[in-house]
Structure formats: structure tokens, C-alpha cells
């Protein structure tokens, strides 16, 4: 029997739930609190530990999350982080990510309610990748990283439980995406020939930063053939520009190119920098107007939020300026990279991850 | 289950702000001579849809006035636009075309 105890505004709301892990997971799933996987019970002790590690005040609110406007108190963020299995050491990453989502240019209301399958992608760069054990080489975007999996899961819990995004009700996403279950990755700065991504965004090398994107899932770019940076860049550009991408012609296309280290090395060897890659993609990652069916061209022509002055003989761009292509190195050996299309109506936001009492993650 | 061991846990869901209850104005008995406000989401299919609706209404309604307000697709409607439509319209049609 579920019993609500404490109905006063400032009193923590609690329920009595089964202690058995399977029954607890089922109860939380039935209540709409969880995703059906086992959870860590958010007891007072566990929530206190999450906050206490960093000396945080549970009553602080960092904003209201759309669409339903729930207050993102540190207490509620901690409850959801506990449920997701986040190690207390990684909690400041969760806080910084939610702060980023709340910036107006991220357009969280749109992200939470659109039919498009976008969801927050968290890119972590800077020294914190190591103590949080986020940095990986092979399978950087895949399974098997506790911090990435739990922080990503916590973000979805927060968006649903505090933001009130319920699929089919307030969240009108048509098909969704596996990325919604959690999409967190660390930059491989050590194998990158380019300055760290957060440095390119104005932070110092010693700062740790999370950048949030409204992103689709990743699309692989396989190139085992190109022996020059120029040919590889062309393969990448043509792989990124497709007629169905939400970035095409939109006001805020912010596609992400996650280069594998081997592809990055080829590009760097042949003179490409991050900036020249961005400039190349702006010119070449386009869909030719002559290749589009007439209804699609007409649809773009009718839209008032499409900047047709950017259309050239090479076609319609997937970002409105070179700087809106986001280029960094992720992953390990192999001749693969990937492209992460964006929502097209959101701008990425970076926030420094503030750690008061940093300890090595126990995960 | 009888005898099931329980644990007291925190509720992870926010208490959402209550939405204000709105009592709509009574609908006019006829649309003749009325001002019909239209709020759409500016997508091409919405524009097409409301153009067709306006054309149909003009066939059956005498001397209607149409007032359009747009919102950009991923953003909420501006409060000023909503207030304007409420102020000048006898009825308002709201819709989106995706």
C-alpha cells in the first residue's frame, strides 16, 4: 500500500514502498516515477549523502523545468540522481547539466514537447573526466560506463519527474530514440590534435565543463578508404547532410561531429584545424536544391524561419554559420567517426562543473 | 503482499504549479460580422490548413474579419499576442500543422 506522508508544502514527500528490489522497481514504474529498471531506493539517508558530499543546501532551486514547471530543487535533483544510481561524486555534473538546460537559448520547452526525437546530449570535457572515470577509448558512446549510464538516466528522470514531460501527453515525440535513455560522453582530449572542446568555447584548460545539446542519436561515418584529409572531409560532409535531417535549413542547426582519433589524425596531418573543418563543413555539408523533391523545396520556401540567403549552388546548409558545427574527438582505434544531428531549434550551452569537495568516483 | 517489508522513500516528482481555471466566453449565436482570431504555429502546413478554413468560412459567414497571430514553431505563443487576440476577437481558432 502506498501511503503519502506529509502534505505540507515544505515537508519532504515520502511513500512507503516495497523493500524487495524487484517489487520496488515495479512500484516506481507503476507510479510513473521510473523506467522499469531496478532503482536505488531514494531514502532520506541516500539523498542526504548525495547533497552532503558537496555541502549543498537541499532547498535551493535552480529553476523551473518545462513543460509543467516543476521546481528543480537540489533535493529533487538528488532524489532522482539516487534513483538512477548516480555516484555522489558525479552529482555536480548533474547539477551543471540541468543549469545548462535551463538557459533560454537551449529552448528546453521545445525540446521537451517536440515530435522530433531530440534529447539532451551531455559532452564532458576537462580534468573531471578522469576522476569520474568518464573517459574511455573503445566504445566511448556505448554501454559499460557507470558514470555515463547513471548520469544519463538521471537526466531523463529529472526531465520527466520535475519537468513533467510525459510521452503522448505533454511530450509529443513521435518515435523517440535510444539516446533518450541517456546520452553522455567524454571528449578524448589526450588523442585529439585539436585544443579541448571547452577551450574552444571560452573556458580554460583546467576547468571541467559540460555542454548540453538537443541531439538525435549518433549516426556512424565509416571511412576506411580515404588517404587524404580532403577526401575524408568530403565523405564526412556528405554523410552529415541528408534531406531528412532536422538541421537542414533550420534557424539553429548545431550538428556535432565526433571524430574518431584516426580520422582526426588524418585531417590534422593534412592541415585541417577545428576551424577549417568547420568552414569546410559549412560549405560542403549541404543538400543540393536540385536533388530535393518539389514539395520539400516548396516547404522550405514557405517557412519564414529559413534563411534562404545562405543557400548556394552547393545547396541548403545544415548550420547557419561555420561555428555551429561542433567538432571534437571521441573514441578509440578504428576508422570510424559519427555525426550527431541536432534539433535545429536549440543552441548548445556549456557550464562549468563546480566541485566543492571533489573525491574520486567510487563507481 | 501480506507481511511485505517496506522502506520509506522520497517522492521524485515535483509538485507542479496549478493552472488557472478559465471560463470561456459564450460562443456567439452567429459568426456573421464577427472577428475571428487565428493562432497558428507558422509551419507551412498550418498556414495551408488555416487558409483553407478561412476560405470555407468566407463561403458561409457574412462579413467576417480575420486576425492572424503566429508563433514560431518551437516556442510558446507570446503573451502579448494572446492578449491581443482575446481583446479583438469574438472567437479564436487555435491549431498547429506539423
CSV table of C-alpha atoms in Angstrom, one decimal:
chain,number,residue,atom,x,y,z
A,1,UNK,CA,0.0,0.0,0.0
A,2,UNK,CA,1.3,3.4,-1.0
A,3,UNK,CA,0.8,6.0,1.6
A,4,UNK,CA,1.6,9.7,1.2
A,5,UNK,CA,3.0,11.1,4.4
A,6,UNK,CA,3.5,14.8,4.8
A,7,UNK,CA,1.4,17.1,2.6
A,8,UNK,CA,2.7,20.4,3.7
A,9,UNK,CA,4.5,22.5,1.1
A,10,UNK,CA,7.9,22.4,2.7
A,11,UNK,CA,7.8,18.9,4.1
A,12,UNK,CA,9.5,16.2,2.1
A,13,UNK,CA,7.0,13.9,0.4
A,14,UNK,CA,7.6,10.2,1.1
A,15,UNK,CA,5.9,7.0,0.4
A,16,UNK,CA,6.3,3.5,1.8
A,17,UNK,CA,7.3,1.2,-0.9
A,18,UNK,CA,8.4,-2.5,-1.0
A,19,UNK,CA,11.9,-3.2,0.1
A,20,UNK,CA,12.4,-6.1,-2.4
A,21,UNK,CA,14.4,-4.7,-5.4
A,22,UNK,CA,12.0,-6.2,-7.9
A,23,UNK,CA,8.9,-5.0,-6.2
A,24,UNK,CA,10.3,-1.6,-5.6
A,25,UNK,CA,11.2,-1.2,-9.3
A,26,UNK,CA,7.7,-2.4,-10.3
A,27,UNK,CA,6.1,0.1,-7.8
A,28,UNK,CA,8.1,3.0,-9.1
A,29,UNK,CA,7.4,2.1,-12.7
A,30,UNK,CA,3.6,1.8,-12.0
A,31,UNK,CA,3.6,5.2,-10.3
A,32,UNK,CA,5.3,6.7,-13.4
A,33,UNK,CA,8.4,7.6,-11.5
A,34,UNK,CA,10.9,5.3,-13.2
A,35,UNK,CA,11.8,3.5,-16.4
A,36,UNK,CA,11.2,0.0,-15.1
A,37,UNK,CA,14.8,-0.9,-14.4
A,38,UNK,CA,15.9,-1.5,-10.9
A,39,UNK,CA,16.5,1.7,-8.9
A,40,UNK,CA,18.4,2.6,-5.8
A,41,UNK,CA,15.8,3.4,-3.1
A,42,UNK,CA,15.8,7.2,-2.6
A,43,UNK,CA,15.8,7.1,1.2
A,44,UNK,CA,16.5,10.1,3.3
A,45,UNK,CA,19.9,8.7,4.0
A,46,UNK,CA,20.8,8.3,0.4
A,47,UNK,CA,19.5,11.7,-0.6
A,48,UNK,CA,21.4,13.3,2.3
A,49,UNK,CA,24.6,11.6,1.3
A,50,UNK,CA,24.2,12.9,-2.3
A,51,UNK,CA,23.9,16.5,-1.0
A,52,UNK,CA,26.2,16.3,1.9
A,53,UNK,CA,29.2,15.2,-0.2
A,54,UNK,CA,29.2,18.6,-1.8
A,55,UNK,CA,27.9,20.7,1.1
A,56,UNK,CA,24.7,21.5,-0.8
A,57,UNK,CA,21.5,23.1,0.6
A,58,UNK,CA,18.6,20.9,-0.4
A,59,UNK,CA,16.2,23.7,-0.5
A,60,UNK,CA,18.0,25.7,-3.2
A,61,UNK,CA,16.1,25.8,-6.5
A,62,UNK,CA,18.0,26.3,-9.8
A,63,UNK,CA,14.9,26.9,-11.9
A,64,UNK,CA,11.6,25.5,-13.1
A,65,UNK,CA,11.7,22.9,-15.8
A,66,UNK,CA,9.2,23.0,-18.7
A,67,UNK,CA,6.7,22.0,-19.8
A,68,UNK,CA,4.9,21.7,-16.4
A,69,UNK,CA,7.2,23.9,-14.4
A,70,UNK,CA,8.3,21.8,-11.6
A,71,UNK,CA,10.9,23.4,-9.3
A,72,UNK,CA,14.3,21.9,-9.7
A,73,UNK,CA,15.4,21.9,-6.1
A,74,UNK,CA,18.7,20.4,-5.3
A,75,UNK,CA,16.7,18.0,-3.1
A,76,UNK,CA,14.6,16.7,-6.1
A,77,UNK,CA,17.6,16.5,-8.3
A,78,UNK,CA,19.3,14.4,-5.6
A,79,UNK,CA,16.3,12.1,-5.3
A,80,UNK,CA,16.3,11.4,-9.0
A,81,UNK,CA,20.1,11.0,-9.1
A,82,UNK,CA,19.9,8.5,-6.3
A,83,UNK,CA,17.2,6.5,-8.1
A,84,UNK,CA,19.3,6.5,-11.3
A,85,UNK,CA,22.3,5.1,-9.4
A,86,UNK,CA,24.5,8.2,-9.7
A,87,UNK,CA,27.6,8.1,-7.5
A,88,UNK,CA,27.5,11.2,-5.2
A,89,UNK,CA,30.9,12.2,-6.6
A,90,UNK,CA,29.2,12.8,-10.0
A,91,UNK,CA,26.2,14.8,-8.7
A,92,UNK,CA,27.8,18.3,-9.6
A,93,UNK,CA,27.8,17.1,-13.2
A,94,UNK,CA,24.0,16.5,-13.0
A,95,UNK,CA,23.5,20.0,-11.5
A,96,UNK,CA,25.6,21.7,-14.1
A,97,UNK,CA,23.8,19.9,-16.9
A,98,UNK,CA,20.4,21.0,-15.6
A,99,UNK,CA,21.6,24.5,-15.2
A,100,UNK,CA,22.7,24.4,-18.9
A,101,UNK,CA,19.3,23.1,-19.9
A,102,UNK,CA,17.6,26.0,-18.2
A,103,UNK,CA,19.3,28.6,-20.2
A,104,UNK,CA,16.8,30.2,-22.6
A,105,UNK,CA,18.9,29.5,-25.7
A,106,UNK,CA,18.6,25.8,-25.1
A,107,UNK,CA,14.9,26.0,-25.6
A,108,UNK,CA,14.1,23.2,-23.2
A,109,UNK,CA,10.3,23.8,-23.6
A,110,UNK,CA,10.7,23.0,-27.3
A,111,UNK,CA,13.0,20.0,-26.7
A,112,UNK,CA,10.6,18.6,-24.1
A,113,UNK,CA,7.5,18.9,-26.2
A,114,UNK,CA,8.5,18.4,-29.9
A,115,UNK,CA,7.7,15.5,-32.1
A,116,UNK,CA,11.4,15.3,-33.0
A,117,UNK,CA,13.4,12.7,-31.2
A,118,UNK,CA,15.9,15.1,-29.6
A,119,UNK,CA,17.1,14.7,-26.1
A,120,UNK,CA,20.0,16.2,-24.1
A,121,UNK,CA,23.4,15.0,-25.1
A,122,UNK,CA,26.0,15.8,-22.4
A,123,UNK,CA,29.6,16.3,-23.6
A,124,UNK,CA,32.0,16.4,-20.7
A,125,UNK,CA,35.5,17.9,-21.2
A,126,UNK,CA,38.3,18.9,-18.9
A,127,UNK,CA,40.1,17.2,-16.0
A,128,UNK,CA,37.0,15.9,-14.3
A,129,UNK,CA,36.7,13.1,-16.9
A,130,UNK,CA,39.4,11.2,-15.1
A,131,UNK,CA,38.2,11.0,-11.5
A,132,UNK,CA,34.7,10.4,-12.7
A,133,UNK,CA,36.1,7.6,-14.9
A,134,UNK,CA,34.1,9.0,-17.9
A,135,UNK,CA,37.0,9.0,-20.4
A,136,UNK,CA,37.0,5.9,-22.5
A,137,UNK,CA,38.6,5.0,-25.7
A,138,UNK,CA,36.9,2.0,-27.4
A,139,UNK,CA,33.1,2.0,-27.1
A,140,UNK,CA,33.1,5.6,-25.8
A,141,UNK,CA,29.4,6.1,-26.8
A,142,UNK,CA,28.4,2.6,-25.9
A,143,UNK,CA,27.5,0.5,-22.9
A,144,UNK,CA,29.5,-0.2,-19.8
A,145,UNK,CA,30.4,3.2,-18.4
A,146,UNK,CA,28.8,3.6,-15.0
A,147,UNK,CA,29.0,7.4,-14.8
A,148,UNK,CA,27.7,7.9,-18.3
A,149,UNK,CA,24.9,5.5,-17.9
A,150,UNK,CA,23.7,6.7,-14.5
A,151,UNK,CA,24.0,10.4,-15.2
A,152,UNK,CA,22.2,10.0,-18.5
A,153,UNK,CA,19.4,8.0,-16.8
A,154,UNK,CA,19.2,10.7,-14.1
A,155,UNK,CA,18.7,13.4,-16.7
A,156,UNK,CA,15.7,11.5,-18.2
A,157,UNK,CA,14.2,11.0,-14.7
A,158,UNK,CA,14.6,14.7,-14.0
A,159,UNK,CA,13.1,15.8,-17.3
A,160,UNK,CA,10.1,13.6,-16.7
A,161,UNK,CA,9.6,13.8,-12.9
A,162,UNK,CA,10.4,17.5,-12.5
A,163,UNK,CA,9.7,18.9,-16.0
A,164,UNK,CA,6.6,16.8,-16.3
A,165,UNK,CA,7.4,15.6,-19.9
A,166,UNK,CA,5.1,12.6,-20.3
A,167,UNK,CA,5.2,10.9,-23.7
A,168,UNK,CA,1.9,11.2,-25.6
A,169,UNK,CA,0.6,13.8,-23.2
A,170,UNK,CA,3.0,16.7,-22.7
A,171,UNK,CA,5.9,15.2,-24.7
A,172,UNK,CA,4.7,14.7,-28.2
A,173,UNK,CA,7.8,12.8,-29.5
A,174,UNK,CA,6.7,10.7,-32.4
A,175,UNK,CA,9.2,7.7,-32.2
A,176,UNK,CA,11.7,8.7,-29.6
A,177,UNK,CA,15.3,7.5,-29.6
A,178,UNK,CA,17.6,5.3,-27.6
A,179,UNK,CA,19.5,8.5,-26.8
A,180,UNK,CA,16.6,9.5,-24.5
A,181,UNK,CA,17.7,6.7,-22.1
A,182,UNK,CA,20.9,8.6,-21.5
A,183,UNK,CA,23.5,10.2,-23.8
A,184,UNK,CA,26.6,11.2,-22.0
A,185,UNK,CA,30.2,11.1,-23.4
A,186,UNK,CA,33.6,12.5,-22.6
A,187,UNK,CA,35.9,14.1,-25.0
A,188,UNK,CA,39.1,12.2,-25.8
A,189,UNK,CA,41.4,15.2,-25.3
A,190,UNK,CA,44.5,13.1,-25.0
A,191,UNK,CA,44.2,11.7,-28.5
A,192,UNK,CA,43.0,14.9,-30.1
A,193,UNK,CA,45.2,17.0,-32.3
A,194,UNK,CA,42.9,20.0,-31.6
A,195,UNK,CA,42.6,22.1,-28.4
A,196,UNK,CA,40.0,20.8,-26.0
A,197,UNK,CA,36.4,21.5,-26.9
A,198,UNK,CA,35.7,23.5,-23.8
A,199,UNK,CA,38.7,25.7,-24.5
A,200,UNK,CA,37.2,26.4,-28.0
A,201,UNK,CA,34.1,27.5,-26.1
A,202,UNK,CA,36.0,30.0,-24.0
A,203,UNK,CA,36.9,28.1,-20.9
A,204,UNK,CA,40.4,27.4,-19.6
A,205,UNK,CA,42.1,24.1,-20.0
A,206,UNK,CA,41.9,23.3,-16.3
A,207,UNK,CA,38.2,23.9,-16.0
A,208,UNK,CA,35.8,21.0,-16.2
A,209,UNK,CA,32.8,21.7,-18.4
A,210,UNK,CA,29.6,20.0,-19.5
A,211,UNK,CA,28.0,21.1,-22.8
A,212,UNK,CA,24.4,20.2,-23.5
A,213,UNK,CA,23.0,19.6,-27.0
A,214,UNK,CA,19.5,18.9,-28.1
A,215,UNK,CA,20.5,15.8,-30.1
A,216,UNK,CA,19.4,12.8,-32.0
A,217,UNK,CA,21.2,9.6,-31.6
A,218,UNK,CA,24.6,9.2,-33.3
A,219,UNK,CA,25.0,8.2,-36.9
A,220,UNK,CA,28.1,6.4,-37.8
A,221,UNK,CA,30.5,7.6,-40.5
A,222,UNK,CA,32.6,4.8,-41.9
A,223,UNK,CA,35.7,5.7,-44.0
A,224,UNK,CA,38.4,3.1,-44.4
A,225,UNK,CA,39.2,4.3,-47.9
A,226,UNK,CA,40.3,8.0,-47.8
A,227,UNK,CA,44.0,8.5,-47.8
A,228,UNK,CA,43.8,12.3,-47.6
A,229,UNK,CA,42.2,14.7,-45.3
A,230,UNK,CA,40.4,16.4,-48.2
A,231,UNK,CA,38.7,13.2,-49.3
A,232,UNK,CA,37.9,12.2,-45.8
A,233,UNK,CA,36.3,15.7,-45.2
A,234,UNK,CA,34.2,15.2,-48.2
A,235,UNK,CA,32.9,11.8,-47.0
A,236,UNK,CA,32.1,13.3,-43.7
A,237,UNK,CA,30.3,16.3,-45.1
A,238,UNK,CA,28.2,14.2,-47.5
A,239,UNK,CA,27.4,11.8,-44.6
A,240,UNK,CA,26.1,14.7,-42.5
A,241,UNK,CA,23.9,16.4,-45.0
A,242,UNK,CA,20.7,14.5,-45.6
A,243,UNK,CA,17.3,15.6,-46.7
A,244,UNK,CA,15.6,14.3,-43.6
A,245,UNK,CA,17.8,15.9,-41.0
A,246,UNK,CA,16.3,18.4,-38.7
A,247,UNK,CA,19.3,20.6,-39.1
A,248,UNK,CA,18.7,21.2,-42.8
A,249,UNK,CA,17.8,24.9,-43.4
A,250,UNK,CA,16.7,25.4,-39.8
A,251,UNK,CA,17.5,28.5,-37.7
A,252,UNK,CA,19.7,26.8,-35.2
A,253,UNK,CA,21.2,23.7,-36.7
A,254,UNK,CA,24.1,22.7,-34.4
A,255,UNK,CA,25.4,19.4,-35.7
A,256,UNK,CA,28.1,17.6,-33.7
A,257,UNK,CA,31.0,15.8,-35.4
A,258,UNK,CA,32.6,13.3,-33.1
A,259,UNK,CA,35.8,12.3,-34.8
A,260,UNK,CA,37.5,9.0,-34.1
A,261,UNK,CA,41.2,9.6,-33.3
A,262,UNK,CA,42.4,8.1,-36.5
A,263,UNK,CA,40.1,10.2,-38.7
A,264,UNK,CA,41.2,13.3,-36.6
A,265,UNK,CA,44.9,12.4,-37.2
A,266,UNK,CA,44.4,12.2,-41.0
A,267,UNK,CA,42.6,15.5,-41.1
A,268,UNK,CA,45.3,17.1,-38.8
A,269,UNK,CA,48.2,15.7,-40.8
A,270,UNK,CA,46.8,17.3,-44.0
A,271,UNK,CA,46.5,20.7,-42.4
A,272,UNK,CA,42.9,20.8,-41.1
A,273,UNK,CA,42.3,22.6,-37.8
A,274,UNK,CA,39.0,22.6,-36.0
A,275,UNK,CA,38.2,25.9,-37.6
A,276,UNK,CA,39.0,24.8,-41.1
A,277,UNK,CA,36.9,21.7,-40.6
A,278,UNK,CA,34.0,23.9,-39.5
A,279,UNK,CA,34.5,26.1,-42.5
A,280,UNK,CA,34.7,23.1,-44.9
A,281,UNK,CA,31.5,21.6,-43.4
A,282,UNK,CA,29.6,24.9,-43.7
A,283,UNK,CA,30.4,25.0,-47.4
A,284,UNK,CA,30.1,21.3,-48.2
A,285,UNK,CA,27.6,19.7,-45.8
A,286,UNK,CA,24.7,20.8,-47.9
A,287,UNK,CA,21.8,19.2,-49.8
A,288,UNK,CA,21.6,20.4,-53.4
A,289,UNK,CA,18.3,22.0,-54.2
A,290,UNK,CA,18.1,20.2,-57.5
A,291,UNK,CA,18.3,16.9,-55.7
A,292,UNK,CA,15.2,17.7,-53.5
A,293,UNK,CA,11.7,16.7,-54.5
A,294,UNK,CA,9.5,19.7,-55.3
A,295,UNK,CA,7.3,19.5,-52.2
A,296,UNK,CA,10.4,19.7,-49.9
A,297,UNK,CA,11.7,22.8,-51.7
A,298,UNK,CA,8.3,24.4,-51.5
A,299,UNK,CA,8.1,23.6,-47.8
A,300,UNK,CA,11.4,25.3,-47.2
A,301,UNK,CA,10.4,28.3,-49.3
A,302,UNK,CA,7.2,28.8,-47.3
A,303,UNK,CA,8.9,28.7,-43.9
A,304,UNK,CA,9.6,32.1,-42.5
A,305,UNK,CA,12.3,30.9,-40.2
A,306,UNK,CA,14.5,29.7,-43.0
A,307,UNK,CA,17.4,32.0,-44.1
A,308,UNK,CA,17.4,31.5,-47.8
A,309,UNK,CA,20.3,33.9,-48.3
A,310,UNK,CA,22.6,31.1,-47.1
A,311,UNK,CA,21.5,28.8,-50.0
A,312,UNK,CA,24.2,28.5,-52.6
A,313,UNK,CA,24.8,26.4,-55.7
A,314,UNK,CA,26.1,23.7,-53.3
A,315,UNK,CA,22.7,23.7,-51.7
A,316,UNK,CA,21.0,24.2,-48.3
A,317,UNK,CA,23.3,24.2,-45.3
A,318,UNK,CA,22.7,22.2,-42.1
A,319,UNK,CA,24.0,25.0,-40.0
A,320,UNK,CA,23.8,28.8,-40.5
A,321,UNK,CA,27.5,29.5,-39.7
A,322,UNK,CA,30.8,27.6,-39.5
A,323,UNK,CA,30.9,27.9,-35.7
A,324,UNK,CA,27.7,26.0,-35.4
A,325,UNK,CA,29.5,22.8,-36.4
A,326,UNK,CA,30.8,21.2,-33.2
A,327,UNK,CA,34.0,19.2,-33.7
A,328,UNK,CA,35.8,17.1,-31.1
A,329,UNK,CA,37.5,13.7,-30.7
A,330,UNK,CA,35.8,10.8,-29.1
A,331,UNK,CA,36.6,7.1,-29.0
A,332,UNK,CA,39.5,4.8,-29.7
A,333,UNK,CA,41.2,2.9,-32.5
A,334,UNK,CA,39.4,2.4,-35.8
A,335,UNK,CA,38.4,4.4,-38.9
A,336,UNK,CA,35.0,5.5,-37.7
A,337,UNK,CA,33.6,8.8,-36.6
A,338,UNK,CA,30.0,9.8,-36.0
A,339,UNK,CA,27.6,12.7,-36.6
A,340,UNK,CA,25.0,13.7,-34.1
A,341,UNK,CA,22.2,15.7,-35.7
A,342,UNK,CA,20.6,18.4,-33.6
A,343,UNK,CA,17.0,19.6,-33.1
A,344,UNK,CA,17.6,22.7,-35.2
A,345,UNK,CA,15.8,25.0,-32.7
A,346,UNK,CA,18.1,24.9,-29.8
A,347,UNK,CA,21.6,26.2,-29.1
A,348,UNK,CA,24.2,24.2,-27.1
A,349,UNK,CA,25.0,25.6,-23.6
A,350,UNK,CA,28.2,25.0,-21.6
A,351,UNK,CA,28.5,25.2,-17.9
A,352,UNK,CA,31.5,24.7,-15.6
A,353,UNK,CA,31.1,21.7,-13.3
A,354,UNK,CA,31.7,23.1,-9.8
A,355,UNK,CA,33.1,20.6,-7.2
A,356,UNK,CA,33.4,21.7,-3.6
A,357,UNK,CA,34.7,18.5,-2.1
A,358,UNK,CA,36.0,16.5,-5.0
A,359,UNK,CA,36.7,12.9,-4.4
A,360,UNK,CA,37.4,10.1,-6.7
A,361,UNK,CA,34.2,8.4,-8.0
A,362,UNK,CA,33.6,5.0,-6.4
A,363,UNK,CA,31.9,3.7,-9.5
B,1,UNK,CA,1.6,-8.8,-0.3
B,2,UNK,CA,0.9,-9.6,3.4
B,3,UNK,CA,4.0,-9.2,5.5
B,4,UNK,CA,5.9,-7.5,2.7
B,5,UNK,CA,8.9,-5.5,4.1
B,6,UNK,CA,8.6,-1.8,3.3
B,7,UNK,CA,11.0,1.0,3.0
B,8,UNK,CA,10.2,4.7,3.3
B,9,UNK,CA,11.5,6.6,0.3
B,10,UNK,CA,11.3,10.1,-1.1
B,11,UNK,CA,8.9,11.0,-3.9
B,12,UNK,CA,10.9,12.0,-7.0
B,13,UNK,CA,8.1,14.0,-8.7
B,14,UNK,CA,7.8,17.8,-8.4
B,15,UNK,CA,4.5,19.4,-7.3
B,16,UNK,CA,3.5,21.2,-10.5
B,17,UNK,CA,2.1,24.7,-10.4
B,18,UNK,CA,-1.7,24.7,-10.7
B,19,UNK,CA,-3.0,26.0,-13.9
B,20,UNK,CA,-5.6,28.8,-13.7
B,21,UNK,CA,-9.1,27.7,-14.5
B,22,UNK,CA,-10.5,29.6,-17.4
B,23,UNK,CA,-14.2,30.1,-18.1
B,24,UNK,CA,-14.6,30.7,-21.8
B,25,UNK,CA,-16.9,33.4,-23.1
B,26,UNK,CA,-20.1,32.0,-24.5
B,27,UNK,CA,-19.9,31.4,-28.2
B,28,UNK,CA,-21.8,33.9,-30.4
B,29,UNK,CA,-25.1,32.7,-31.9
B,30,UNK,CA,-23.8,33.6,-35.4
B,31,UNK,CA,-20.4,34.2,-36.9
B,32,UNK,CA,-21.8,36.9,-39.2
B,33,UNK,CA,-20.0,40.2,-38.7
B,34,UNK,CA,-17.7,38.7,-36.1
B,35,UNK,CA,-13.9,38.9,-35.7
B,36,UNK,CA,-12.3,35.5,-35.9
B,37,UNK,CA,-8.9,35.3,-34.4
B,38,UNK,CA,-6.5,32.6,-35.6
B,39,UNK,CA,-3.4,31.5,-33.8
B,40,UNK,CA,-1.2,29.1,-35.6
B,41,UNK,CA,2.4,27.8,-35.3
B,42,UNK,CA,3.7,29.3,-38.5
B,43,UNK,CA,4.6,25.9,-40.1
B,44,UNK,CA,3.7,25.7,-43.8
B,45,UNK,CA,1.1,23.0,-43.2
B,46,UNK,CA,-0.6,25.1,-40.5
B,47,UNK,CA,-0.7,28.1,-42.9
B,48,UNK,CA,-2.2,25.9,-45.6
B,49,UNK,CA,-4.8,24.5,-43.1
B,50,UNK,CA,-5.9,27.9,-41.8
B,51,UNK,CA,-6.0,29.4,-45.3
B,52,UNK,CA,-8.4,26.6,-46.3
B,53,UNK,CA,-10.5,27.1,-43.1
B,54,UNK,CA,-10.7,30.9,-43.8
B,55,UNK,CA,-11.8,30.2,-47.4
B,56,UNK,CA,-14.5,27.9,-46.2
B,57,UNK,CA,-15.7,30.3,-43.5
B,58,UNK,CA,-15.9,33.1,-46.1
B,59,UNK,CA,-18.4,30.9,-48.1
B,60,UNK,CA,-20.9,30.7,-45.2
B,61,UNK,CA,-20.2,33.7,-42.9
B,62,UNK,CA,-21.2,37.3,-43.8
B,63,UNK,CA,-18.6,40.0,-43.4
B,64,UNK,CA,-16.1,38.2,-41.1
B,65,UNK,CA,-12.8,39.8,-40.1
B,66,UNK,CA,-9.8,37.5,-39.7
B,67,UNK,CA,-7.0,38.4,-37.4
B,68,UNK,CA,-3.9,36.2,-37.5
B,69,UNK,CA,-1.2,35.8,-34.9
B,70,UNK,CA,1.7,33.5,-35.5
B,71,UNK,CA,4.1,31.8,-33.1
B,72,UNK,CA,7.4,30.4,-34.2
B,73,UNK,CA,7.2,26.6,-34.3
B,74,UNK,CA,9.2,25.5,-31.2
B,75,UNK,CA,8.3,28.4,-28.9
B,76,UNK,CA,5.2,29.3,-26.8
B,77,UNK,CA,2.9,32.0,-28.1
B,78,UNK,CA,3.8,35.5,-26.8
B,79,UNK,CA,1.5,36.7,-24.0
B,80,UNK,CA,1.0,39.9,-25.9
B,81,UNK,CA,-0.2,38.0,-28.9
B,82,UNK,CA,-2.6,36.0,-26.8
B,83,UNK,CA,-3.9,39.2,-25.1
B,84,UNK,CA,-4.4,40.9,-28.4
B,85,UNK,CA,-6.4,38.0,-29.8
B,86,UNK,CA,-8.6,37.9,-26.7
B,87,UNK,CA,-9.1,41.6,-26.9
B,88,UNK,CA,-10.1,41.9,-30.6
B,89,UNK,CA,-11.8,38.5,-31.3
B,90,UNK,CA,-15.2,37.1,-30.8
B,91,UNK,CA,-13.9,33.6,-31.3
B,92,UNK,CA,-10.4,32.3,-31.7
B,93,UNK,CA,-9.2,29.2,-33.6
B,94,UNK,CA,-6.1,27.6,-32.3
B,95,UNK,CA,-4.2,24.9,-34.2
B,96,UNK,CA,-0.9,23.7,-35.4
B,97,UNK,CA,0.2,21.9,-38.6
B,98,UNK,CA,3.2,19.8,-38.4
